[in-house]
Coordinates of C-alpha atoms in Angstrom, one line a residue:
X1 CA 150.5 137.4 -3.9
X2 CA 152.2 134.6 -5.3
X3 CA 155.7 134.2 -5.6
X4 CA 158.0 133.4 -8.4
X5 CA 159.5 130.0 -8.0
X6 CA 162.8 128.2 -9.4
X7 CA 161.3 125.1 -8.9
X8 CA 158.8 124.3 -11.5
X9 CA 156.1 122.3 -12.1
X10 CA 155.7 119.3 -9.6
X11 CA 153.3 117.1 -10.8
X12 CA 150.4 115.1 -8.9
X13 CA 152.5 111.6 -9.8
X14 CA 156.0 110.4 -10.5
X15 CA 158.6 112.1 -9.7
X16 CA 159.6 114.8 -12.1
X17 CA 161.8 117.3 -10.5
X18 CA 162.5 120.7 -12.6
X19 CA 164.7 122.6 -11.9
X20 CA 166.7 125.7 -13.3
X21 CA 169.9 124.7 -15.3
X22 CA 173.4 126.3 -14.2
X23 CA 175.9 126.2 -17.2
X24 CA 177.6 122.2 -17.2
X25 CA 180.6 122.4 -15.8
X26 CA 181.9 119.7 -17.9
X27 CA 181.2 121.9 -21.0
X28 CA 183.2 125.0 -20.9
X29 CA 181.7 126.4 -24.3
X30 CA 177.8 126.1 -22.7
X31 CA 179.4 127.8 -19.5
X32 CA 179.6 131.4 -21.1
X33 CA 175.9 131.0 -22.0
X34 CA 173.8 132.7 -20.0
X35 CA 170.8 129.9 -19.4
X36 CA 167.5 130.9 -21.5
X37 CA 164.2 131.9 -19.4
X38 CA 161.6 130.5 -19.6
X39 CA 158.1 132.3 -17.5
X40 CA 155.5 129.7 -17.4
X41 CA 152.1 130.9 -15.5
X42 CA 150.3 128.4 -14.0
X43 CA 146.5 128.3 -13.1
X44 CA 146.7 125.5 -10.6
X45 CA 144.1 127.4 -8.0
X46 CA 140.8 128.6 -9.1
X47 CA 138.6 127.9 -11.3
X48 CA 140.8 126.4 -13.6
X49 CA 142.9 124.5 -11.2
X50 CA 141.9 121.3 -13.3
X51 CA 143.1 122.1 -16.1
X52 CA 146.2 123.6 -14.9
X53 CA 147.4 121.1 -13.0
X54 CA 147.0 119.0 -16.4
X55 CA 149.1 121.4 -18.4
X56 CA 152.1 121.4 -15.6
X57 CA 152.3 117.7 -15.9
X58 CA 152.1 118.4 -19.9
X59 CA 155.4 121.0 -19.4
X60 CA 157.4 118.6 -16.2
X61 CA 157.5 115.8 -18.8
X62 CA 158.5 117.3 -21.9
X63 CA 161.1 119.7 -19.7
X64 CA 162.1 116.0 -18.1
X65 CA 162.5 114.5 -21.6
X66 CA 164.9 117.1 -22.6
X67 CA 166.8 117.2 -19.3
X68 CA 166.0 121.0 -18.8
X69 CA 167.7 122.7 -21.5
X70 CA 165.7 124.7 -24.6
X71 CA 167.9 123.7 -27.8
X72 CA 170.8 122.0 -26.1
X73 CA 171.3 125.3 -24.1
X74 CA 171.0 125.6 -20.5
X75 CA 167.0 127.0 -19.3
X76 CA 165.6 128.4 -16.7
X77 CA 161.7 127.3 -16.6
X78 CA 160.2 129.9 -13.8
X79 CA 157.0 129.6 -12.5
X80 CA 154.1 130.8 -10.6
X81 CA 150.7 130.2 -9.8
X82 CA 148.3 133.0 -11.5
X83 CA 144.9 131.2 -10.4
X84 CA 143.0 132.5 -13.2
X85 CA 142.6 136.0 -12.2
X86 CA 143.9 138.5 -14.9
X87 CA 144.7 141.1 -12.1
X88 CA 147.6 139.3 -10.6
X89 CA 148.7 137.5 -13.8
X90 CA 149.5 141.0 -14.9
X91 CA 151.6 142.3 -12.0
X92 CA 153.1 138.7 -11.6
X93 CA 154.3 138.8 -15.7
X94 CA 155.5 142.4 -14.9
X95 CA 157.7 140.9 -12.9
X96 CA 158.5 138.1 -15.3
X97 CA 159.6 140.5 -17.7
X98 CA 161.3 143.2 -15.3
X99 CA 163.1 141.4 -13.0
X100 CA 163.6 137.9 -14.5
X101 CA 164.2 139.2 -17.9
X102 CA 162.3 136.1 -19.6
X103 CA 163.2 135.4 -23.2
X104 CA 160.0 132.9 -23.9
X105 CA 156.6 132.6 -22.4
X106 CA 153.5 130.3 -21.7
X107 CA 150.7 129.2 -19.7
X108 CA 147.8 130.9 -18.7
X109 CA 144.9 128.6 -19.0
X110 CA 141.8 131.3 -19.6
X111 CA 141.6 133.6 -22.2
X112 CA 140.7 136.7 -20.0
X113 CA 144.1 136.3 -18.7
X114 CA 146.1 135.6 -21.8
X115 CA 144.5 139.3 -23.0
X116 CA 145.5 140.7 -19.8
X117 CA 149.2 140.0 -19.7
X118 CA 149.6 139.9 -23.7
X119 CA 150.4 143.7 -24.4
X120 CA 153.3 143.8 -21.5
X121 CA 154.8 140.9 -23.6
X122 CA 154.4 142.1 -26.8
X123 CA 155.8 145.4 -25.7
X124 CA 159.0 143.7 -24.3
X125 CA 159.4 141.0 -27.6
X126 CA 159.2 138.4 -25.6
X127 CA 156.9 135.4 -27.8
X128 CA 153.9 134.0 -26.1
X129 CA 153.3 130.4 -26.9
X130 CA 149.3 129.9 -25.6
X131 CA 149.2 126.2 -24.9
X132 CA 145.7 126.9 -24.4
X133 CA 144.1 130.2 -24.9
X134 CA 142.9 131.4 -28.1
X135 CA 141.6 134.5 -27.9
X136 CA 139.5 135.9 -31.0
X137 CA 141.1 139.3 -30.3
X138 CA 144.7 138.1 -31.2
X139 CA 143.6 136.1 -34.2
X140 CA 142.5 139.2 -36.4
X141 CA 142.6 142.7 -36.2
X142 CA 144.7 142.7 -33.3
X143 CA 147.2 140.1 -34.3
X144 CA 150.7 140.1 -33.0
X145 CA 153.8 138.9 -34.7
X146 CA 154.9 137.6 -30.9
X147 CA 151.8 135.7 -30.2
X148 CA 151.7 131.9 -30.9
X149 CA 148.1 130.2 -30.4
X150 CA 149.7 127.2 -30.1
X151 CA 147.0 125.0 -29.2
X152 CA 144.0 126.5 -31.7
X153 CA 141.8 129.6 -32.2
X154 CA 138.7 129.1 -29.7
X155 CA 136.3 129.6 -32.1
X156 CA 137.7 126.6 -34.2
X157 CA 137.1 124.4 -31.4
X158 CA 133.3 125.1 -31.5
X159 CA 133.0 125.1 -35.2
X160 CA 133.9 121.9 -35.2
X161 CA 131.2 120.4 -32.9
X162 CA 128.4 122.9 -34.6
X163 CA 129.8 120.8 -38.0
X164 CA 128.9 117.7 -36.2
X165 CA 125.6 118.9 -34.6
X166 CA 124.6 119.8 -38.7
X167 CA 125.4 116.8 -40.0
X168 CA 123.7 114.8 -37.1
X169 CA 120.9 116.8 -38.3
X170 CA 119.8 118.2 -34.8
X171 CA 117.0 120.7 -35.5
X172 CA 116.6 122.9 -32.2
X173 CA 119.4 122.7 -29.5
X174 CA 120.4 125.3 -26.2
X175 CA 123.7 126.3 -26.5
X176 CA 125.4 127.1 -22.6
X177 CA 128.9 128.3 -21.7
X178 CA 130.5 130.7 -19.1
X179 CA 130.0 134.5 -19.5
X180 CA 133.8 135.0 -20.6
X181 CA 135.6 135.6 -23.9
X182 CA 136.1 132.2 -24.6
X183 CA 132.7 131.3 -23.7
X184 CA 131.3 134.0 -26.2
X185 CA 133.7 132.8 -28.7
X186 CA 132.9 129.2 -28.4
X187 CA 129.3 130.0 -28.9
X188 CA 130.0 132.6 -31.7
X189 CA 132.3 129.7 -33.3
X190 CA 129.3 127.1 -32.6
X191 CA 126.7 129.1 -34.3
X192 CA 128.8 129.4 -37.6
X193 CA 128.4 125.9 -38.5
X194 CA 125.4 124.8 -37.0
X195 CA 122.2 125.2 -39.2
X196 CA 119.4 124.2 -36.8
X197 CA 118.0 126.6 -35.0
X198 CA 119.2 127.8 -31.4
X199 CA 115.8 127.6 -29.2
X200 CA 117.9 129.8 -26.3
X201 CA 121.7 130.9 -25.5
X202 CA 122.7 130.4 -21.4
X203 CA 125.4 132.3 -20.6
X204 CA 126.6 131.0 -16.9
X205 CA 128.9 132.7 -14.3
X206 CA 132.5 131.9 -14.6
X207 CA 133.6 129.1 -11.7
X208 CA 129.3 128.0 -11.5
X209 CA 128.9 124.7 -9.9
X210 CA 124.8 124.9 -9.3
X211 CA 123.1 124.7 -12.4
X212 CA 119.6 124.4 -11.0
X213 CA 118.4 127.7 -12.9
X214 CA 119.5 126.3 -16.3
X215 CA 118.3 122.8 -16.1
X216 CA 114.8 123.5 -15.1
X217 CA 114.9 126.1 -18.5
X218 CA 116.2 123.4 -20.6
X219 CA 113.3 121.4 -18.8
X220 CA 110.8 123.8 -20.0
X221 CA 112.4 124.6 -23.6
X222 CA 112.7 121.1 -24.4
X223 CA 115.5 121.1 -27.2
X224 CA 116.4 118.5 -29.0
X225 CA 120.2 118.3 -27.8
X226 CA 122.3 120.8 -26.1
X227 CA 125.5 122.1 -26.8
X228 CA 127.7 123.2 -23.7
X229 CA 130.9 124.9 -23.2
X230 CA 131.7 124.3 -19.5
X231 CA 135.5 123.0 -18.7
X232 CA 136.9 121.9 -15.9
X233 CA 134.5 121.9 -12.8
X234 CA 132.0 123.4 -14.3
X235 CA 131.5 120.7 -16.7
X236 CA 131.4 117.8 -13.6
X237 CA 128.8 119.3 -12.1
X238 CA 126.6 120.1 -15.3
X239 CA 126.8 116.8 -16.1
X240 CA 126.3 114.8 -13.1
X241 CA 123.3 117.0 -12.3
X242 CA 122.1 117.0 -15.8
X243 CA 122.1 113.4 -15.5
X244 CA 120.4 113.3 -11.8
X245 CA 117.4 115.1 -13.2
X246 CA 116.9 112.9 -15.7
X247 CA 117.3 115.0 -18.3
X248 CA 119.6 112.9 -20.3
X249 CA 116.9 110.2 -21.5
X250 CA 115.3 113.0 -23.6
X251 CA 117.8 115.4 -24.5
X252 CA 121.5 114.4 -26.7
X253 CA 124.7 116.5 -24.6
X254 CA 127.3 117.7 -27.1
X255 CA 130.2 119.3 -26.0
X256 CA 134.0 120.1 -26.8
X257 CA 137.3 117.9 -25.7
X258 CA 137.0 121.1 -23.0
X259 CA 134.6 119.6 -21.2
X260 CA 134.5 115.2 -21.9
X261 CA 138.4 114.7 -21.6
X262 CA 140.0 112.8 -19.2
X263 CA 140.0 115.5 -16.2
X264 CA 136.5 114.9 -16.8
X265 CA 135.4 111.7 -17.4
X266 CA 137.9 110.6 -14.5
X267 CA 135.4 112.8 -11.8
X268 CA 132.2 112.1 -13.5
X269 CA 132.7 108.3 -14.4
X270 CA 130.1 106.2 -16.1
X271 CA 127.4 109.2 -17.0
X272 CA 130.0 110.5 -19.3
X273 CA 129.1 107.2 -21.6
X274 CA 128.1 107.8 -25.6
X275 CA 128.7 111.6 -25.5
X276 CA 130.0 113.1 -28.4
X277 CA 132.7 115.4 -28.3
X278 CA 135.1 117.5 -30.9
X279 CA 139.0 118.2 -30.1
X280 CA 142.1 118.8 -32.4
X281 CA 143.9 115.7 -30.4
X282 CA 143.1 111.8 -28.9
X283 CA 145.4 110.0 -27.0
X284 CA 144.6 107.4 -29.6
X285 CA 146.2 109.5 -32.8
X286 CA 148.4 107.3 -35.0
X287 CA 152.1 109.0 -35.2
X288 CA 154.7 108.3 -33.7
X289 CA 155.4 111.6 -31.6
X290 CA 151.4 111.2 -30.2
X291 CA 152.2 107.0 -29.6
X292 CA 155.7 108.2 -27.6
X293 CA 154.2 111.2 -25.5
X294 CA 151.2 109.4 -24.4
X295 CA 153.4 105.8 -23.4
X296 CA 155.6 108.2 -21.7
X297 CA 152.9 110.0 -19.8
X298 CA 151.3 107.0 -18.6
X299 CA 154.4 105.6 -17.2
X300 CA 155.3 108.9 -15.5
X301 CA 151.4 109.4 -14.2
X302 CA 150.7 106.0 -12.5
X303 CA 148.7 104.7 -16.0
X304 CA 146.5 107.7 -16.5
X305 CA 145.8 109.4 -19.8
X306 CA 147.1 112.3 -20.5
X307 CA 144.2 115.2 -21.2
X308 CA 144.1 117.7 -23.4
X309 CA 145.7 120.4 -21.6
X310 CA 148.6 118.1 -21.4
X311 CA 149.1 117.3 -24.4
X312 CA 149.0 120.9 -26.0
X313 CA 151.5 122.0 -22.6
X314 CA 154.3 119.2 -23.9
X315 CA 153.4 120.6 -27.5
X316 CA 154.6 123.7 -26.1
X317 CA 157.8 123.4 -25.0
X318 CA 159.3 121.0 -27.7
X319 CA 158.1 124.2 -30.1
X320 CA 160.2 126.0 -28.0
X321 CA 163.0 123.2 -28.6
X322 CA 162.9 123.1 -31.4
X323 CA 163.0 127.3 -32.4
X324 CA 165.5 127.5 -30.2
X325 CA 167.8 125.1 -31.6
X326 CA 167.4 126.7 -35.0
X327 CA 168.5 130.0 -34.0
X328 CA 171.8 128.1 -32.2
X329 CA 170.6 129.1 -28.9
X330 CA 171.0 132.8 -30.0
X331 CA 167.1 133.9 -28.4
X332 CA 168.1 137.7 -27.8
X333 CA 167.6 137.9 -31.8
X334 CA 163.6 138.0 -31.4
X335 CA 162.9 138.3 -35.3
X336 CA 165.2 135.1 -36.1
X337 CA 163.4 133.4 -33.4
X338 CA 160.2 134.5 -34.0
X339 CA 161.1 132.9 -37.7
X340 CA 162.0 129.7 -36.3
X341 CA 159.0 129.3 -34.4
X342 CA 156.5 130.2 -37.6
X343 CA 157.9 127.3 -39.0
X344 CA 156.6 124.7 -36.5
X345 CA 159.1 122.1 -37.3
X346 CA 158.8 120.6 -34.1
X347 CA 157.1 116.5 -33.9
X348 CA 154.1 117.5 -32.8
X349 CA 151.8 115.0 -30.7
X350 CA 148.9 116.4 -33.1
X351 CA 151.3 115.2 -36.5
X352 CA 151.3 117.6 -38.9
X353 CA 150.2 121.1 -39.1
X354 CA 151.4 124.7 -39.9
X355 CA 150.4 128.2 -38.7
X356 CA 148.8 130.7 -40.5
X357 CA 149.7 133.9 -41.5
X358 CA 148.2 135.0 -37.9
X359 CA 150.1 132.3 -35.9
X360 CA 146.8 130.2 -35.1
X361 CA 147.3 126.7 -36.5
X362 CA 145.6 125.0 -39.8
X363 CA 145.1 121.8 -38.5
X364 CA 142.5 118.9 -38.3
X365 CA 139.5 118.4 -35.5
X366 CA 138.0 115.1 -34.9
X367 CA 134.8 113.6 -34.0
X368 CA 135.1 111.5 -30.5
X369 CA 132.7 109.3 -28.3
X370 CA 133.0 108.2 -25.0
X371 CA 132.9 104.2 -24.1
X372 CA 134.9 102.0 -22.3
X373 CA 138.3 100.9 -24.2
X374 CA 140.0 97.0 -24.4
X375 CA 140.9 98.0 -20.5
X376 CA 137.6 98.0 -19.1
X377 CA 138.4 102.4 -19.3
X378 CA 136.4 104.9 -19.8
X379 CA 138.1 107.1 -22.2
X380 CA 137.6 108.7 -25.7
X381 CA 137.5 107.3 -29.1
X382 CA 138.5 108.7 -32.2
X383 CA 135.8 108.3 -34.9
X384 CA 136.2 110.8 -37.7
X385 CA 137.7 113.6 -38.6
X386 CA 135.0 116.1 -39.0
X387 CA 137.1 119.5 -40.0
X388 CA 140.5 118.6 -42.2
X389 CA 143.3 121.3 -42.5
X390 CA 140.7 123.5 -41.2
X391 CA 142.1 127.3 -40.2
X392 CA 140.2 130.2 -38.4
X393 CA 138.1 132.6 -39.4
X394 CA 139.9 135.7 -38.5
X395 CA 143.1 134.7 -39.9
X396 CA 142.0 137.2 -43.0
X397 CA 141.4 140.4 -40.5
X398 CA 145.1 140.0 -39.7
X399 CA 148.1 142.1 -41.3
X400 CA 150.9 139.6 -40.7
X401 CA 152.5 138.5 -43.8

């Protein structure tokens, strides 16, 4: 099993260095405060080692930029590697919660494992900031006054790209993503918006890399364009192998940020050019907390742009900052803290947006292509927004004021 660790969050490049804060001894008010935990679950092994080792870059910088302290008050960022499996993320946030007593908590990558470890949180009050996961099951019904989906609802995602597939007018598409919650969701959230008709629905085993069965049934079905779900891995191989077969001079690829963002394109390369994509964040959004968190991330990653998953990770912990400082450092009052955090009045690298009354955000999602940038790059450009202060669609279901 893996072990909790002090030091946090070494990154692929530069030389970040995390470590947990003792009280300064040059501040003799800070050294009576006990230093504020922070659990942080990683997923940089399995199938969502990708996009986990984005997100700990996405933490390491932000927790660089404010010199490892959560509101001016020493922190303790802890973390371990969960490697997607929702077995040992429980037994591993058990531990979080029991022997490290952790006031705050993010990380998990998949949804399946942000459902697992969510009640024993909930049950302690300690809030869960999802820099990725959105879970349907969280954002109605089952809503929780200490979950944050910080990052979106996963449905919202999808919406967004059925939206553009409408107004693109494509009349008969395949829709594909991996047989897990967020894949259901993501097809669930597609459908909504889309008003073509879905000639078939693939649903793929989690971690697939052969998708030999699937292209010769989009070979057979021939839709007009296909919508896929498949991030991380499972989106480089889809792709290149949709492309090897040819498939790609008949049939349009439309997808998410989840599977054409820069973990991607970077692996696939040049067969990633002119596909369409929807995502609540580019690298290329004009404020001034997006302009500063990508220079800074470039310089600190040897040029590269930061992805998604790193960008929603750094969102994460100057939340935290932020909530934190609002409260005076004073965490072990949950309800005040959970207050502060509602607000959001953190610089977000998205700009503005709020949460609603079921802590998933209202914000915008934006239509992006892939070309090749002043740079000679291949990276994403933003187009259009396609959904505008757009919420979810459970946010009704949910009894939180």
């Amino acid at each position: 099993m893996a072990q909790l660790s002090r030091i946090s969050l070494r990154p692929r490049l530069g030389a970040v260095a995390l470590f947990a804060l003792a009280a300064c001894a040059s501040l003799p008010v800070l050294a009576q405060q006990a230093p504020i935990k922070v659990g942080i679950a990683l997923d940089i092994s399995g199938p969502f080692a990708g996009l986990g080792a984005e997100a700990r870059d996405g933490f390491a910088l932000a927790i660089k930029q404010l010199d490892g302290k959560l509101g001016g008050q020493p922190a303790q960022f802890l973390q371990t590697d969960m490697g997607g499996n929702p077995e040992q993320a429980k037994q591993l946030v058990d531990r979080f919660v029991q022997r490290e007593k952790i006031d705050l908590f993010t990380g998990p990558i998949p949804s399946n494992v942000a459902l697992a470890v969510a009640p024993t949180l909930f049950a302690a009050k300690v809030p869960y900031l999802s820099n990725n996961a959105g879970p349907s099951q969280l954002a109605g019904a089952q809503c929780n006054a200490y979950f944050f989906g910080t990052a979106y609802q996963n449905d919202q995602y999808h919406e967004a790209a059925g939206q553009f597939a409408a107004d693109r007018g494509f009349k008969r598409m395949v829709l594909i993503a991996p047989n897990y919650p967020a894949g259901k969701d993501g097809l669930n959230g597609f459908k909504r918006k889309y008003k073509g008709a879905v000639a078939d629905e693939m649903y793929t085993k989690l971690g697939q890399i052969d998708y030999a069965t699937e292209l010769a049934q989009l070979r057979a079905t021939k839709p007009e364009a296909v919508y896929f779900f498949l991030p991380g891995a499972m989106g480089i191989n889809f792709i290149k192998q949709f492309v090897g077969a040819g498939l790609s001079k008949d049939i349009t690829l439309v997808t998410s940020g989840f599977s054409a963002d820069e973990d991607v394109i970077g692996a696939v390369g040049d067969p990633m050019l002119g596909m369409f994509n929807t995502s609540h964040w580019a690298h290329d959004l004009d404020n001034p907390a997006n302009k500063a968190f990508v220079a800074a991330f470039r310089k600190e990653y040897g040029g590269r742009y930061p992805s998604i998953y790193a960008a929603q990770a750094f969102d994460v912990i100057i939340a935290m900052d932020s909530a934190v400082k609002a409260v005076g450092g004073k965490v072990a009052d949950r309800e005040a803290l959970i207050k502060a955090l509602a607000k959001a009045q953190f610089p977000s690298v998205r700009g503005s947006f709020r949460y609603a009354n079921n802590h998933y955000p209202v914000q915008n999602f934006y239509l992006r292509t892939i070309g090749k940038n002043a740079e000679g790059r291949i990276t994403n450009k933003t187009i259009k927004t396609v959904l505008e202060n757009y919420g979810d669609s459970f946010a009704d279901q949910c009894k939180l004021k």
